[in-house]
């Protein structure tokens, strides 16, 4: 990723400081409320990978160095709270353990979850969570619950698949993201790919549930994510005003026990096809 500071190879203290300083300049603000480490500086199976391969380990930047650099930024008033993103239970616990062992380190406040932080002792994680990808529930959920870490769920609409627009006869509008940027986002396209039978059938099933109960598929998808007791907020993308209005309206949707039962039935047939 040469467009990011010439393509840095590690998340060391120099890169953290430079990234924060440049972000403040670009955004033209005095401080950043919540600053996330976007992905781990070590080998972990991510972005569609599911199996851990010990052979691929390499010497990473330590948790201590990362927290020390972030702590200095907090002390300087450049950022207020820190969080992690695309993390594993191991990574979350190591960050928390390091902060417990050194009072000068900040405690992570989220796992990519933007929410209103009240106390530094609260914590968030930013990971993908939606009807087609519920991996959070199998490992991180226990960690986040017991350590008081909330989830800031990204991709609640599974890159737009759960809106149902890509199931239309025309495959969706030309300016829809997966059409407009076709071939330019291999990781996302490989995960959220309707040519995969399980992804397509699961998406159709969820859209069908929404239609059966007279609600919009966006409302079903957003309502499902926000009802999770560990989710404090969700991150979505909108390029048009009507899309923003649609998502905001979906925040008021309360899914009935019967709808949840129908969702779980589909999940049992197509578990995490976009993991």
mmCIF file of C-alpha atoms in Angstrom:
data_model
loop_
_atom_site.group_PDB
_atom_site.id
_atom_site.type_symbol
_atom_site.label_atom_id
_atom_site.label_comp_id
_atom_site.label_asym_id
_atom_site.label_seq_id
_atom_site.Cartn_x
_atom_site.Cartn_y
_atom_site.Cartn_z
ATOM 1 C CA UNK A 1 0.000 0.000 0.000
ATOM 2 C CA UNK A 2 2.458 2.602 -1.255
ATOM 3 C CA UNK A 3 -0.092 5.403 -0.899
ATOM 4 C CA UNK A 4 0.154 5.055 2.907
ATOM 5 C CA UNK A 5 3.364 6.820 3.958
ATOM 6 C CA UNK A 6 5.277 5.150 1.115
ATOM 7 C CA UNK A 7 4.127 1.665 2.089
ATOM 8 C CA UNK A 8 5.215 1.171 5.733
ATOM 9 C CA UNK A 9 6.173 -2.365 6.630
ATOM 10 C CA UNK A 10 5.311 -2.238 10.323
ATOM 11 C CA UNK A 11 3.181 -0.564 12.960
ATOM 12 C CA UNK A 12 6.155 0.742 14.923
ATOM 13 C CA UNK A 13 6.248 3.883 17.057
ATOM 14 C CA UNK A 14 7.521 6.059 14.195
ATOM 15 C CA UNK A 15 4.692 5.045 11.885
ATOM 16 C CA UNK A 16 2.090 5.483 14.614
ATOM 17 C CA UNK A 17 3.307 8.996 15.426
ATOM 18 C CA UNK A 18 3.536 9.991 11.775
ATOM 19 C CA UNK A 19 0.097 8.580 11.003
ATOM 20 C CA UNK A 20 -1.533 10.454 13.892
ATOM 21 C CA UNK A 21 0.230 13.743 13.140
ATOM 22 C CA UNK A 22 -0.677 13.589 9.455
ATOM 23 C CA UNK A 23 -4.294 12.676 10.229
ATOM 24 C CA UNK A 24 -4.602 15.744 12.455
ATOM 25 C CA UNK A 25 -3.227 17.914 9.655
ATOM 26 C CA UNK A 26 -5.526 16.445 7.004
ATOM 27 C CA UNK A 27 -8.657 16.600 9.131
ATOM 28 C CA UNK A 28 -7.615 20.007 10.515
ATOM 29 C CA UNK A 29 -8.604 19.180 14.047
ATOM 30 C CA UNK A 30 -6.884 19.480 17.422
ATOM 31 C CA UNK A 31 -7.465 15.910 18.554
ATOM 32 C CA UNK A 32 -8.999 12.591 17.541
ATOM 33 C CA UNK A 33 -11.706 11.142 19.804
ATOM 34 C CA UNK A 34 -11.132 7.459 19.005
ATOM 35 C CA UNK A 35 -8.074 6.134 17.176
ATOM 36 C CA UNK A 36 -8.079 2.546 15.912
ATOM 37 C CA UNK A 37 -5.187 0.284 15.032
ATOM 38 C CA UNK A 38 -6.707 -0.952 11.798
ATOM 39 C CA UNK A 39 -5.287 -4.474 11.712
ATOM 40 C CA UNK A 40 -2.760 -6.523 13.718
ATOM 41 C CA UNK A 41 0.966 -6.084 13.165
ATOM 42 C CA UNK A 42 1.538 -9.833 13.170
ATOM 43 C CA UNK A 43 0.390 -12.795 11.142
ATOM 44 C CA UNK A 44 -3.246 -13.702 11.710
ATOM 45 C CA UNK A 45 -5.711 -15.256 9.244
ATOM 46 C CA UNK A 46 -7.732 -12.293 7.970
ATOM 47 C CA UNK A 47 -9.826 -11.129 5.041
ATOM 48 C CA UNK A 48 -11.433 -14.417 4.123
ATOM 49 C CA UNK A 49 -8.765 -16.709 5.564
ATOM 50 C CA UNK A 50 -10.031 -19.073 8.250
ATOM 51 C CA UNK A 51 -7.134 -21.340 9.224
ATOM 52 C CA UNK A 52 -4.146 -20.286 11.308
ATOM 53 C CA UNK A 53 -0.822 -21.317 9.751
ATOM 54 C CA UNK A 54 2.063 -21.240 12.299
ATOM 55 C CA UNK A 55 4.631 -21.296 9.484
ATOM 56 C CA UNK A 56 3.576 -17.795 8.448
ATOM 57 C CA UNK A 57 4.539 -16.192 11.753
ATOM 58 C CA UNK A 58 7.046 -13.362 11.633
ATOM 59 C CA UNK A 59 8.669 -11.019 14.146
ATOM 60 C CA UNK A 60 5.981 -8.370 14.845
ATOM 61 C CA UNK A 61 6.093 -4.994 16.555
ATOM 62 C CA UNK A 62 5.380 -5.687 20.215
ATOM 63 C CA UNK A 63 2.109 -4.779 21.903
ATOM 64 C CA UNK A 64 4.165 -2.694 24.331
ATOM 65 C CA UNK A 65 5.723 -0.553 21.601
ATOM 66 C CA UNK A 66 2.342 0.086 20.021
ATOM 67 C CA UNK A 67 0.719 1.011 23.342
ATOM 68 C CA UNK A 68 3.668 3.171 24.355
ATOM 69 C CA UNK A 69 3.389 5.186 21.128
ATOM 70 C CA UNK A 70 -0.373 5.467 21.464
ATOM 71 C CA UNK A 71 -0.018 6.434 25.131
ATOM 72 C CA UNK A 72 2.354 9.246 24.215
ATOM 73 C CA UNK A 73 -0.228 10.532 21.752
ATOM 74 C CA UNK A 74 -2.896 10.429 24.469
ATOM 75 C CA UNK A 75 -0.607 12.290 26.907
ATOM 76 C CA UNK A 76 0.097 14.908 24.229
ATOM 77 C CA UNK A 77 -3.638 15.461 23.759
ATOM 78 C CA UNK A 78 -3.572 14.256 20.150
ATOM 79 C CA UNK A 79 -6.021 11.395 20.723
ATOM 80 C CA UNK A 80 -8.451 10.642 23.553
ATOM 81 C CA UNK A 81 -9.149 6.923 23.303
ATOM 82 C CA UNK A 82 -7.707 3.997 21.374
ATOM 83 C CA UNK A 83 -9.216 0.896 19.819
ATOM 84 C CA UNK A 84 -8.314 -2.087 17.682
ATOM 85 C CA UNK A 85 -9.778 -3.475 14.492
ATOM 86 C CA UNK A 86 -9.906 -6.870 12.789
ATOM 87 C CA UNK A 87 -8.439 -8.328 15.978
ATOM 88 C CA UNK A 88 -8.511 -11.815 17.464
ATOM 89 C CA UNK A 89 -9.319 -12.774 21.081
ATOM 90 C CA UNK A 90 -5.587 -13.312 21.626
ATOM 91 C CA UNK A 91 -4.758 -9.823 20.380
ATOM 92 C CA UNK A 92 -7.471 -8.145 22.443
ATOM 93 C CA UNK A 93 -6.320 -9.916 25.600
ATOM 94 C CA UNK A 94 -2.647 -9.089 24.977
ATOM 95 C CA UNK A 95 -3.465 -5.399 24.567
ATOM 96 C CA UNK A 96 -5.515 -5.465 27.762
ATOM 97 C CA UNK A 97 -2.860 -7.429 29.661
ATOM 98 C CA UNK A 98 -0.106 -4.995 28.621
ATOM 99 C CA UNK A 99 -2.203 -2.030 29.786
ATOM 100 C CA UNK A 100 -2.883 -3.713 33.121
ATOM 101 C CA UNK A 101 0.834 -4.287 33.637
ATOM 102 C CA UNK A 102 1.848 -0.713 32.788
ATOM 103 C CA UNK A 103 -0.219 2.202 34.067
ATOM 104 C CA UNK A 104 1.255 4.547 31.424
ATOM 105 C CA UNK A 105 -0.394 2.557 28.624
ATOM 106 C CA UNK A 106 -3.956 3.400 27.542
ATOM 107 C CA UNK A 107 -6.581 0.667 27.702
ATOM 108 C CA UNK A 108 -8.239 -0.128 24.385
ATOM 109 C CA UNK A 109 -11.679 1.424 24.316
ATOM 110 C CA UNK A 110 -13.140 -0.408 21.345
ATOM 111 C CA UNK A 111 -12.788 -3.174 18.805
ATOM 112 C CA UNK A 112 -13.761 -1.190 15.808
ATOM 113 C CA UNK A 113 -16.935 0.072 17.223
ATOM 114 C CA UNK A 114 -17.643 3.794 17.179
ATOM 115 C CA UNK A 115 -19.720 4.682 20.157
ATOM 116 C CA UNK A 116 -19.929 7.383 22.773
ATOM 117 C CA UNK A 117 -17.186 6.571 25.233
ATOM 118 C CA UNK A 118 -17.968 7.464 28.806
ATOM 119 C CA UNK A 119 -15.162 5.784 30.727
ATOM 120 C CA UNK A 120 -11.695 4.778 29.683
ATOM 121 C CA UNK A 121 -12.337 1.395 31.279
ATOM 122 C CA UNK A 122 -14.916 0.630 28.614
ATOM 123 C CA UNK A 123 -13.533 -1.064 25.534
ATOM 124 C CA UNK A 124 -14.528 -1.569 21.898
ATOM 125 C CA UNK A 125 -13.554 -3.806 19.013
ATOM 126 C CA UNK A 126 -14.014 -3.182 15.287
ATOM 127 C CA UNK A 127 -14.747 -6.344 13.355
ATOM 128 C CA UNK A 128 -17.074 -7.331 10.569
ATOM 129 C CA UNK A 129 -20.498 -8.468 11.790
ATOM 130 C CA UNK A 130 -23.614 -9.045 9.724
ATOM 131 C CA UNK A 131 -26.161 -11.708 8.816
ATOM 132 C CA UNK A 132 -23.653 -13.345 6.457
ATOM 133 C CA UNK A 133 -20.688 -13.154 8.833
ATOM 134 C CA UNK A 134 -21.246 -13.839 12.535
ATOM 135 C CA UNK A 135 -17.742 -15.069 13.417
ATOM 136 C CA UNK A 136 -17.593 -12.572 16.284
ATOM 137 C CA UNK A 137 -20.023 -14.755 18.238
ATOM 138 C CA UNK A 138 -17.728 -17.785 18.260
ATOM 139 C CA UNK A 139 -14.647 -16.319 19.941
ATOM 140 C CA UNK A 140 -14.462 -12.595 20.462
ATOM 141 C CA UNK A 141 -17.917 -12.357 22.048
ATOM 142 C CA UNK A 142 -16.802 -14.159 25.218
ATOM 143 C CA UNK A 143 -13.655 -12.047 25.411
ATOM 144 C CA UNK A 144 -15.523 -8.779 24.875
ATOM 145 C CA UNK A 145 -18.273 -9.645 27.339
ATOM 146 C CA UNK A 146 -15.952 -10.584 30.196
ATOM 147 C CA UNK A 147 -13.504 -7.732 29.569
ATOM 148 C CA UNK A 148 -16.170 -5.066 28.975
ATOM 149 C CA UNK A 149 -15.233 -4.479 25.350
ATOM 150 C CA UNK A 150 -18.010 -3.412 22.991
ATOM 151 C CA UNK A 151 -18.172 -4.240 19.295
ATOM 152 C CA UNK A 152 -18.262 -1.506 16.686
ATOM 153 C CA UNK A 153 -19.553 -3.649 13.848
ATOM 154 C CA UNK A 154 -18.537 -2.733 10.333
ATOM 155 C CA UNK A 155 -20.115 -3.925 7.077
ATOM 156 C CA UNK A 156 -23.598 -4.536 8.562
ATOM 157 C CA UNK A 157 -24.986 -4.774 5.019
ATOM 158 C CA UNK A 158 -22.215 -7.104 3.802
ATOM 159 C CA UNK A 159 -20.972 -4.584 1.224
ATOM 160 C CA UNK A 160 -24.559 -3.958 0.169
ATOM 161 C CA UNK A 161 -25.490 -7.574 -0.530
ATOM 162 C CA UNK A 162 -28.087 -7.625 2.249
ATOM 163 C CA UNK A 163 -29.927 -4.673 0.719
ATOM 164 C CA UNK A 164 -30.972 -7.082 -2.021
ATOM 165 C CA UNK A 165 -29.959 -4.696 -4.827
ATOM 166 C CA UNK A 166 -27.437 -7.073 -6.376
ATOM 167 C CA UNK A 167 -30.139 -9.751 -6.672
ATOM 168 C CA UNK A 168 -32.145 -7.567 -9.063
ATOM 169 C CA UNK A 169 -32.341 -8.688 -12.729
ATOM 170 C CA UNK A 170 -29.977 -5.870 -13.747
ATOM 171 C CA UNK A 171 -27.477 -6.762 -11.007
ATOM 172 C CA UNK A 172 -27.882 -3.401 -9.313
ATOM 173 C CA UNK A 173 -27.169 0.143 -10.432
ATOM 174 C CA UNK A 174 -23.979 0.889 -12.335
ATOM 175 C CA UNK A 175 -22.794 3.158 -9.531
ATOM 176 C CA UNK A 176 -23.357 0.559 -6.796
ATOM 177 C CA UNK A 177 -20.004 -0.118 -5.141
ATOM 178 C CA UNK A 178 -19.440 -3.694 -6.285
ATOM 179 C CA UNK A 179 -20.268 -2.626 -9.848
ATOM 180 C CA UNK A 180 -18.475 0.713 -9.895
ATOM 181 C CA UNK A 181 -15.251 -0.685 -8.461
ATOM 182 C CA UNK A 182 -15.458 -4.158 -9.938
ATOM 183 C CA UNK A 183 -12.046 -5.835 -9.984
ATOM 184 C CA UNK A 184 -10.434 -3.243 -7.713
ATOM 185 C CA UNK A 185 -11.203 -4.730 -4.280
ATOM 186 C CA UNK A 186 -10.229 -8.386 -4.437
ATOM 187 C CA UNK A 187 -10.617 -9.112 -0.703
ATOM 188 C CA UNK A 188 -14.148 -7.765 -0.495
ATOM 189 C CA UNK A 189 -15.219 -9.267 -3.796
ATOM 190 C CA UNK A 190 -13.923 -12.682 -2.818
ATOM 191 C CA UNK A 191 -15.880 -12.684 0.452
ATOM 192 C CA UNK A 192 -19.080 -10.957 -0.679
ATOM 193 C CA UNK A 193 -19.501 -12.740 -3.970
ATOM 194 C CA UNK A 194 -22.941 -13.776 -5.180
ATOM 195 C CA UNK A 195 -21.410 -16.272 -7.593
ATOM 196 C CA UNK A 196 -20.752 -18.338 -4.467
ATOM 197 C CA UNK A 197 -23.837 -20.519 -4.132
ATOM 198 C CA UNK A 198 -24.021 -20.342 -0.330
ATOM 199 C CA UNK A 199 -23.604 -16.560 -0.301
ATOM 200 C CA UNK A 200 -26.308 -16.129 -2.926
ATOM 201 C CA UNK A 201 -28.805 -18.528 -1.342
ATOM 202 C CA UNK A 202 -28.273 -17.084 2.141
ATOM 203 C CA UNK A 203 -28.697 -13.530 0.843
ATOM 204 C CA UNK A 204 -31.900 -14.498 -0.977
ATOM 205 C CA UNK A 205 -33.219 -16.173 2.174
ATOM 206 C CA UNK A 206 -32.612 -13.099 4.350
ATOM 207 C CA UNK A 207 -34.171 -10.775 1.778
ATOM 208 C CA UNK A 208 -37.143 -13.143 1.649
ATOM 209 C CA UNK A 209 -37.566 -12.948 5.429
ATOM 210 C CA UNK A 210 -37.686 -9.142 5.228
ATOM 211 C CA UNK A 211 -40.298 -9.282 2.475
ATOM 212 C CA UNK A 212 -42.371 -11.810 4.401
ATOM 213 C CA UNK A 213 -42.615 -9.513 7.409
ATOM 214 C CA UNK A 214 -43.123 -6.351 5.399
ATOM 215 C CA UNK A 215 -39.845 -4.622 6.286
ATOM 216 C CA UNK A 216 -36.990 -3.462 4.089
ATOM 217 C CA UNK A 217 -33.981 -5.817 3.831
ATOM 218 C CA UNK A 218 -31.775 -2.954 5.088
ATOM 219 C CA UNK A 219 -33.940 -2.710 8.208
ATOM 220 C CA UNK A 220 -33.609 -6.451 8.793
ATOM 221 C CA UNK A 221 -29.816 -6.339 8.445
ATOM 222 C CA UNK A 222 -29.281 -3.231 10.585
ATOM 223 C CA UNK A 223 -31.833 -4.310 13.173
ATOM 224 C CA UNK A 224 -30.132 -7.683 13.548
ATOM 225 C CA UNK A 225 -26.715 -6.138 14.197
ATOM 226 C CA UNK A 226 -27.942 -3.478 16.636
ATOM 227 C CA UNK A 227 -29.913 -5.962 18.746
ATOM 228 C CA UNK A 228 -26.692 -7.757 19.744
ATOM 229 C CA UNK A 229 -26.028 -6.994 23.441
ATOM 230 C CA UNK A 230 -22.302 -6.414 22.810
ATOM 231 C CA UNK A 231 -22.749 -4.095 19.815
ATOM 232 C CA UNK A 232 -22.560 -0.440 20.780
ATOM 233 C CA UNK A 233 -22.837 0.914 17.232
ATOM 234 C CA UNK A 234 -22.269 0.007 13.608
ATOM 235 C CA UNK A 235 -20.387 1.511 10.670
ATOM 236 C CA UNK A 236 -22.058 1.805 7.283
ATOM 237 C CA UNK A 237 -21.385 3.543 3.994
ATOM 238 C CA UNK A 238 -23.783 5.801 2.120
ATOM 239 C CA UNK A 239 -23.199 7.748 -1.075
ATOM 240 C CA UNK A 240 -26.735 9.096 -1.445
ATOM 241 C CA UNK A 241 -29.052 10.903 0.953
ATOM 242 C CA UNK A 242 -31.809 8.320 0.563
ATOM 243 C CA UNK A 243 -29.386 5.578 1.599
ATOM 244 C CA UNK A 244 -28.511 7.494 4.758
ATOM 245 C CA UNK A 245 -32.188 8.025 5.534
ATOM 246 C CA UNK A 246 -32.863 4.324 4.950
ATOM 247 C CA UNK A 247 -30.166 3.238 7.400
ATOM 248 C CA UNK A 248 -31.129 5.802 10.042
ATOM 249 C CA UNK A 249 -34.752 4.636 9.847
ATOM 250 C CA UNK A 250 -33.589 1.047 10.246
ATOM 251 C CA UNK A 251 -32.091 1.912 13.650
ATOM 252 C CA UNK A 252 -35.610 2.071 15.103
ATOM 253 C CA UNK A 253 -36.556 -1.426 13.911
ATOM 254 C CA UNK A 254 -37.210 -4.013 16.627
ATOM 255 C CA UNK A 255 -37.083 -7.572 15.362
ATOM 256 C CA UNK A 256 -39.643 -9.952 16.833
ATOM 257 C CA UNK A 257 -38.692 -13.341 18.321
ATOM 258 C CA UNK A 258 -40.267 -15.023 15.280
ATOM 259 C CA UNK A 259 -38.112 -13.019 12.877
ATOM 260 C CA UNK A 260 -35.008 -13.924 14.884
ATOM 261 C CA UNK A 261 -36.042 -17.578 14.804
ATOM 262 C CA UNK A 262 -36.354 -17.396 11.014
ATOM 263 C CA UNK A 263 -32.943 -15.714 10.783
ATOM 264 C CA UNK A 264 -31.364 -18.400 12.927
ATOM 265 C CA UNK A 265 -32.905 -21.104 10.763
ATOM 266 C CA UNK A 266 -31.220 -19.622 7.684
ATOM 267 C CA UNK A 267 -27.972 -19.266 9.635
ATOM 268 C CA UNK A 268 -28.106 -22.972 10.535
ATOM 269 C CA UNK A 269 -28.309 -23.833 6.822
ATOM 270 C CA UNK A 270 -25.726 -21.284 5.660
ATOM 271 C CA UNK A 271 -23.424 -20.523 8.591
ATOM 272 C CA UNK A 272 -21.140 -17.541 7.930
ATOM 273 C CA UNK A 273 -20.811 -17.855 4.143
ATOM 274 C CA UNK A 274 -18.885 -14.550 4.083
ATOM 275 C CA UNK A 275 -16.450 -15.306 6.889
#
